[in-house]
PDB file of C-alpha atoms in Angstrom:
ATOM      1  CA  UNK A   1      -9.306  50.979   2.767  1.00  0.00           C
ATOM      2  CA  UNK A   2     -13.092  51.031   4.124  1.00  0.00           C
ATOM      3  CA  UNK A   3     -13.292  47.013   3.106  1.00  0.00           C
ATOM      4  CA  UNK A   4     -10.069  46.156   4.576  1.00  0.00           C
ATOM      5  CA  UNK A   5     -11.130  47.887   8.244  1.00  0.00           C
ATOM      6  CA  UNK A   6     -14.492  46.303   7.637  1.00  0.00           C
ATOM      7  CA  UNK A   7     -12.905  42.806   7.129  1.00  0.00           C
ATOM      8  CA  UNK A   8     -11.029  42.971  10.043  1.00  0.00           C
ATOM      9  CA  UNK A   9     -13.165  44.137  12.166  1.00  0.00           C
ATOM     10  CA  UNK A  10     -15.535  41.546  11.391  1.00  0.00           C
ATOM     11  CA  UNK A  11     -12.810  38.760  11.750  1.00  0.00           C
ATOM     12  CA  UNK A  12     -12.020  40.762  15.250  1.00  0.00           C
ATOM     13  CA  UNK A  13     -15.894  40.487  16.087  1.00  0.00           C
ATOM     14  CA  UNK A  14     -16.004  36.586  14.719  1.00  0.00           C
ATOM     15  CA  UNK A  15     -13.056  35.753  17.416  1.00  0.00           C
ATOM     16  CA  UNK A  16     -13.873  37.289  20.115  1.00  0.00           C
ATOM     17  CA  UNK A  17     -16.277  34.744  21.600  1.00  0.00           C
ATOM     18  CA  UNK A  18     -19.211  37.210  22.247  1.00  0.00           C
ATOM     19  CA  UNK A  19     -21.088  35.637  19.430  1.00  0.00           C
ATOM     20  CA  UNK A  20     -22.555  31.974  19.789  1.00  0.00           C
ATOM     21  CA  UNK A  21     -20.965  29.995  16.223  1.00  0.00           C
ATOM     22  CA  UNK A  22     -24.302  29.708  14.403  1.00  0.00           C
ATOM     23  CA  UNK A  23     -24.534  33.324  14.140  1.00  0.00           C
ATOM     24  CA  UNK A  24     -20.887  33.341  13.197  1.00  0.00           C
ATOM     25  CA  UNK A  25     -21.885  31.422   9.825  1.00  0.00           C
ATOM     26  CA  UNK A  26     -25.419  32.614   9.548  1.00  0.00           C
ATOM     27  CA  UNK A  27     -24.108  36.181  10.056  1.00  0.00           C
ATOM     28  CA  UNK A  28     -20.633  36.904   8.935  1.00  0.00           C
ATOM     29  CA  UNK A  29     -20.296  33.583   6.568  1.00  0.00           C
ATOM     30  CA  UNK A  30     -21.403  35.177   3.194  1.00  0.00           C
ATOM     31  CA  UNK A  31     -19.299  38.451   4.217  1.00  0.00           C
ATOM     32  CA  UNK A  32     -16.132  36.489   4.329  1.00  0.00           C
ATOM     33  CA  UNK A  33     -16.864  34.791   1.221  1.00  0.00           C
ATOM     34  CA  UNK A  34     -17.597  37.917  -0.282  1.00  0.00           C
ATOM     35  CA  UNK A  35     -14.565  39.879   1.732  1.00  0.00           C
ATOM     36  CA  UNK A  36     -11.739  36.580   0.216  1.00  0.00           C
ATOM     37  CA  UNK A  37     -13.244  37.490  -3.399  1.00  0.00           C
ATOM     38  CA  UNK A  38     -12.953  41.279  -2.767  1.00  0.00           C
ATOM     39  CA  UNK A  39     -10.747  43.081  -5.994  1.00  0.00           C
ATOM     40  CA  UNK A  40      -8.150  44.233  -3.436  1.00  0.00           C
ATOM     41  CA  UNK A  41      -5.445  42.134  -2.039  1.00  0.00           C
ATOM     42  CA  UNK A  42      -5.445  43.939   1.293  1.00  0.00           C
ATOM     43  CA  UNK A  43      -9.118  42.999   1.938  1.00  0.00           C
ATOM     44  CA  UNK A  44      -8.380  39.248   1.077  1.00  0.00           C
ATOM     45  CA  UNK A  45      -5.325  39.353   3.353  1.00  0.00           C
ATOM     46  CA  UNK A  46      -7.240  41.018   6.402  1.00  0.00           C
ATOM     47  CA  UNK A  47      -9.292  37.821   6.496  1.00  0.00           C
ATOM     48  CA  UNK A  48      -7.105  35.459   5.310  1.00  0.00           C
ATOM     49  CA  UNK A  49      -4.077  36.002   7.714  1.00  0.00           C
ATOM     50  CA  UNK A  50      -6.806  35.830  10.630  1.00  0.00           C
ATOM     51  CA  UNK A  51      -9.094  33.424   9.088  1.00  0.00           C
ATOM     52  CA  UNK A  52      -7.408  30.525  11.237  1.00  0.00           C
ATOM     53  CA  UNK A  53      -8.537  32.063  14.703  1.00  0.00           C
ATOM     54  CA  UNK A  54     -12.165  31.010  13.333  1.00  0.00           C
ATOM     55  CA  UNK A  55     -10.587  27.756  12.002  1.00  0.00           C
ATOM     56  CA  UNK A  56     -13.245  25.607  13.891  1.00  0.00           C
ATOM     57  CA  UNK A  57     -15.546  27.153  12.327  1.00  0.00           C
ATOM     58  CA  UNK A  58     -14.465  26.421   8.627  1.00  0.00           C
ATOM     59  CA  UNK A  59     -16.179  22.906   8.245  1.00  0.00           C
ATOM     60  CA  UNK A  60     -19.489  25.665   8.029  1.00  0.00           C
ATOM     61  CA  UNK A  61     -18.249  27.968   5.858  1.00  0.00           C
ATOM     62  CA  UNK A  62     -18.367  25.148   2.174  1.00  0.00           C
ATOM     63  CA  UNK A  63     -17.167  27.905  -0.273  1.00  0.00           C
ATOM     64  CA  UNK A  64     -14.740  29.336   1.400  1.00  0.00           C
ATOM     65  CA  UNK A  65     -12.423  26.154   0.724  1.00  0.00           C
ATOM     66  CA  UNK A  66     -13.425  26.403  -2.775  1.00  0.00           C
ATOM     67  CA  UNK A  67     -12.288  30.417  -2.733  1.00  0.00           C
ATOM     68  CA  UNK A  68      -8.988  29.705  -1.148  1.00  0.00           C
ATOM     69  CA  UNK A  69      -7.863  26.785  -3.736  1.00  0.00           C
ATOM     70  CA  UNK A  70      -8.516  29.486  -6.058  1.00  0.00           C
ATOM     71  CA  UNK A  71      -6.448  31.661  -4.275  1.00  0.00           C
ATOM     72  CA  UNK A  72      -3.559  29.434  -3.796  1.00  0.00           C
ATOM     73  CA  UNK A  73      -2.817  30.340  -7.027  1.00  0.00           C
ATOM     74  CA  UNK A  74      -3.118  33.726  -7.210  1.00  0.00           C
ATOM     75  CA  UNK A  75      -0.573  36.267  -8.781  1.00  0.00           C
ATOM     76  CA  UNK A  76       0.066  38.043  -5.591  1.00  0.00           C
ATOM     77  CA  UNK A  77       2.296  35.890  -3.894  1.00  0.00           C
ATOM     78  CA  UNK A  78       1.245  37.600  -0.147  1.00  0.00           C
ATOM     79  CA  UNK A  79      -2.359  35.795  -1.053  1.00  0.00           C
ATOM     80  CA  UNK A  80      -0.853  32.569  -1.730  1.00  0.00           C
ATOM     81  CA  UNK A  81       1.999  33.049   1.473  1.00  0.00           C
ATOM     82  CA  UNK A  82      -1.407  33.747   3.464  1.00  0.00           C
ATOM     83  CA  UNK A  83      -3.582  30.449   1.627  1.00  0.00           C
ATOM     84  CA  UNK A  84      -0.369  28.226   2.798  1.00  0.00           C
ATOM     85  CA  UNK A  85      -0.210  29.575   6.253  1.00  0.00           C
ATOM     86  CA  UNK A  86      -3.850  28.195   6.745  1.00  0.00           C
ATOM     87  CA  UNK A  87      -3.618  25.111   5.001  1.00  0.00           C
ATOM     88  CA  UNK A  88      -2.742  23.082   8.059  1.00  0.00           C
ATOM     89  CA  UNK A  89      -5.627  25.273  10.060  1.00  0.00           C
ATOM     90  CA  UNK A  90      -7.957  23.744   7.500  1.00  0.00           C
ATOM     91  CA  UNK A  91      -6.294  20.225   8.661  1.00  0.00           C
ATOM     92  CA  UNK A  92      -6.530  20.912  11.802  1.00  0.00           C
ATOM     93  CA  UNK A  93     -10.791  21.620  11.483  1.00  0.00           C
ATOM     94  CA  UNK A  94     -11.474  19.462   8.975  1.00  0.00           C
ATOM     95  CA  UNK A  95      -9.338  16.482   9.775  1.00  0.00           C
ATOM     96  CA  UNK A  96      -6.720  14.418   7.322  1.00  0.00           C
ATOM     97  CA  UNK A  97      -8.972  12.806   5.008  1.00  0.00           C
ATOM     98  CA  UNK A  98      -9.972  16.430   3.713  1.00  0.00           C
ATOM     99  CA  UNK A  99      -6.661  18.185   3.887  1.00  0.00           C
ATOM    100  CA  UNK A 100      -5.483  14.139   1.465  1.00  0.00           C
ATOM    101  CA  UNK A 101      -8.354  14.499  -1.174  1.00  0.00           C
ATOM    102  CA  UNK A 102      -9.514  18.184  -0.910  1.00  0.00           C
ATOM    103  CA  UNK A 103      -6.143  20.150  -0.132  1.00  0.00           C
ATOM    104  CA  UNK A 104      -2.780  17.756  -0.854  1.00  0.00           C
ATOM    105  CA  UNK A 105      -2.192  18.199  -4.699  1.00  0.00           C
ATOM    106  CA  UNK A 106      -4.058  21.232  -6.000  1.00  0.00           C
ATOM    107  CA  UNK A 107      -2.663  23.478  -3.050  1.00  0.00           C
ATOM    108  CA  UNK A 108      -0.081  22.432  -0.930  1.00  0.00           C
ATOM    109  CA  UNK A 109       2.081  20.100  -3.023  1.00  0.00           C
ATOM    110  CA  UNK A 110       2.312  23.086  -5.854  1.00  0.00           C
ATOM    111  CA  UNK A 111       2.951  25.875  -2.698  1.00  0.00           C
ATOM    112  CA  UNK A 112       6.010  23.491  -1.785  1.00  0.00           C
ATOM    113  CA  UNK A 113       7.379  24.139  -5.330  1.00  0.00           C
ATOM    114  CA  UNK A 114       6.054  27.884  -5.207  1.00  0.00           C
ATOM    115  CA  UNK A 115       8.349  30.417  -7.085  1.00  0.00           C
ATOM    116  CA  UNK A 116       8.511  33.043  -3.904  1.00  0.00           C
ATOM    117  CA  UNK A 117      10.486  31.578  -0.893  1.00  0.00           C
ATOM    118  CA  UNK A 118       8.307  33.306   1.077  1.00  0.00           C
ATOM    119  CA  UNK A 119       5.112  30.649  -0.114  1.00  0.00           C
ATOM    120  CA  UNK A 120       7.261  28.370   0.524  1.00  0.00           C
ATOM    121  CA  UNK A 121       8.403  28.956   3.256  1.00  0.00           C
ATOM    122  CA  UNK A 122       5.118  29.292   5.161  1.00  0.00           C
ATOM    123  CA  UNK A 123       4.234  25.581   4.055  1.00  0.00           C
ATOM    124  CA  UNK A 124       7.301  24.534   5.566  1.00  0.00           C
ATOM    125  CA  UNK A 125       6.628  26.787   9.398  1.00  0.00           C
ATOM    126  CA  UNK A 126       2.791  24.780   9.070  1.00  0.00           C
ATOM    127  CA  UNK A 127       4.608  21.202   9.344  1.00  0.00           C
ATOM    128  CA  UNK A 128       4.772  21.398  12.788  1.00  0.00           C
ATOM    129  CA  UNK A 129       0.454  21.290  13.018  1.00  0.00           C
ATOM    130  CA  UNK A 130       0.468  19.424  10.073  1.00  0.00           C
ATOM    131  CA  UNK A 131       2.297  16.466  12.131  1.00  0.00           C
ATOM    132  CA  UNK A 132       0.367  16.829  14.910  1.00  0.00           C
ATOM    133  CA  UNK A 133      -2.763  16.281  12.870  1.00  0.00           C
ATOM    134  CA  UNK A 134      -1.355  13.505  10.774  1.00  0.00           C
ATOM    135  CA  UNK A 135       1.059  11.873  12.528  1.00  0.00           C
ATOM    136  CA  UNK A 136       4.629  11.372  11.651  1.00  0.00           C
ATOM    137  CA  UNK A 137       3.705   8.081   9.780  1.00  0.00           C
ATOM    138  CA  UNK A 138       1.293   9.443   7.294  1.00  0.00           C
ATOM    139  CA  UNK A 139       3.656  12.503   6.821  1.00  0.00           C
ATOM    140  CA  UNK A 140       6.870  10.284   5.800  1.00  0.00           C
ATOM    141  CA  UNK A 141       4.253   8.163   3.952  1.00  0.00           C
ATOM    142  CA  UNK A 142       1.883  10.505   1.734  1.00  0.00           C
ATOM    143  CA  UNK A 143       4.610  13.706   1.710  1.00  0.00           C
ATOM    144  CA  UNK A 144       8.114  12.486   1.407  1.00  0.00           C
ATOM    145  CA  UNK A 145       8.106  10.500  -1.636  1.00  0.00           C
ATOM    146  CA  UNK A 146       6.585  13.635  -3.708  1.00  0.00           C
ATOM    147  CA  UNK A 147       9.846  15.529  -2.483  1.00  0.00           C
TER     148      UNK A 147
END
């Protein structure tokens, strides 16, 4: 319960603008890592399901893509319903050629076919960003054919 408050009040504290970015990652980066690897799913999902409000800020923050591909598979399907609700955030601040090589097939392509409609679901409400950061083209190009 303590962790969870803590995580979201530091995700409340990392949004707010009162702190200049640098700090941001200097500060708070290793406590996110460290708050997304936390034992209990309600500390993951404090900073997961507000993680894209700092989305800009994710091209910093190197193992925290790494953490959430591991989470994308997790057993708790509210962590992996949160990890596809930010996958087109991560698009969106780290640009196509990431979300293509770093994102496509070990995370969103198996979400897609995810057992819970719920994980599925949440890929298919982040197609509207996803399109604006891809373009229809790409989309009917690189996402189509696998479905």
């Amino acid at each position: 319960e303590v962790r969870s408050k803590c995580a979201l009040a530091l995700m409340d504290a990392a949004h707010g603008g009162t702190l200049e970015d640098a700090v941001i990652l200097q500060t708070f980066g290793p406590l996110l890592e460290a708050f997304l690897q936390d034992e209990f799913h309600e500390v993951q999902l404090q900073v997961l399901t507000n993680l894209h409000k700092i989305a800009h800020l994710l091209q910093g923050l190197g193992g925290v893509v790494s953490t959430l591909l591991q989470m994308s598979k997790a057993t708790n399907w509210r962590v992996r319903q949160a990890v596809a609700q930010l996958l087109p955030h991560l698009a969106e601040a780290r640009g196509l050629e990431f979300f293509a090589q770093v994102l496509l097939e070990p995370a969103w392509l198996v979400m897609l076919l995810d057992p819970v409609a719920s994980v599925r679901q949440a890929i298919v409400d982040g197609m509207p960003l996803l399109v604006k950061v891809a373009g229809d083209e790409w989309i009917m190009q690189n996402l189509l054919p696998h479905h």
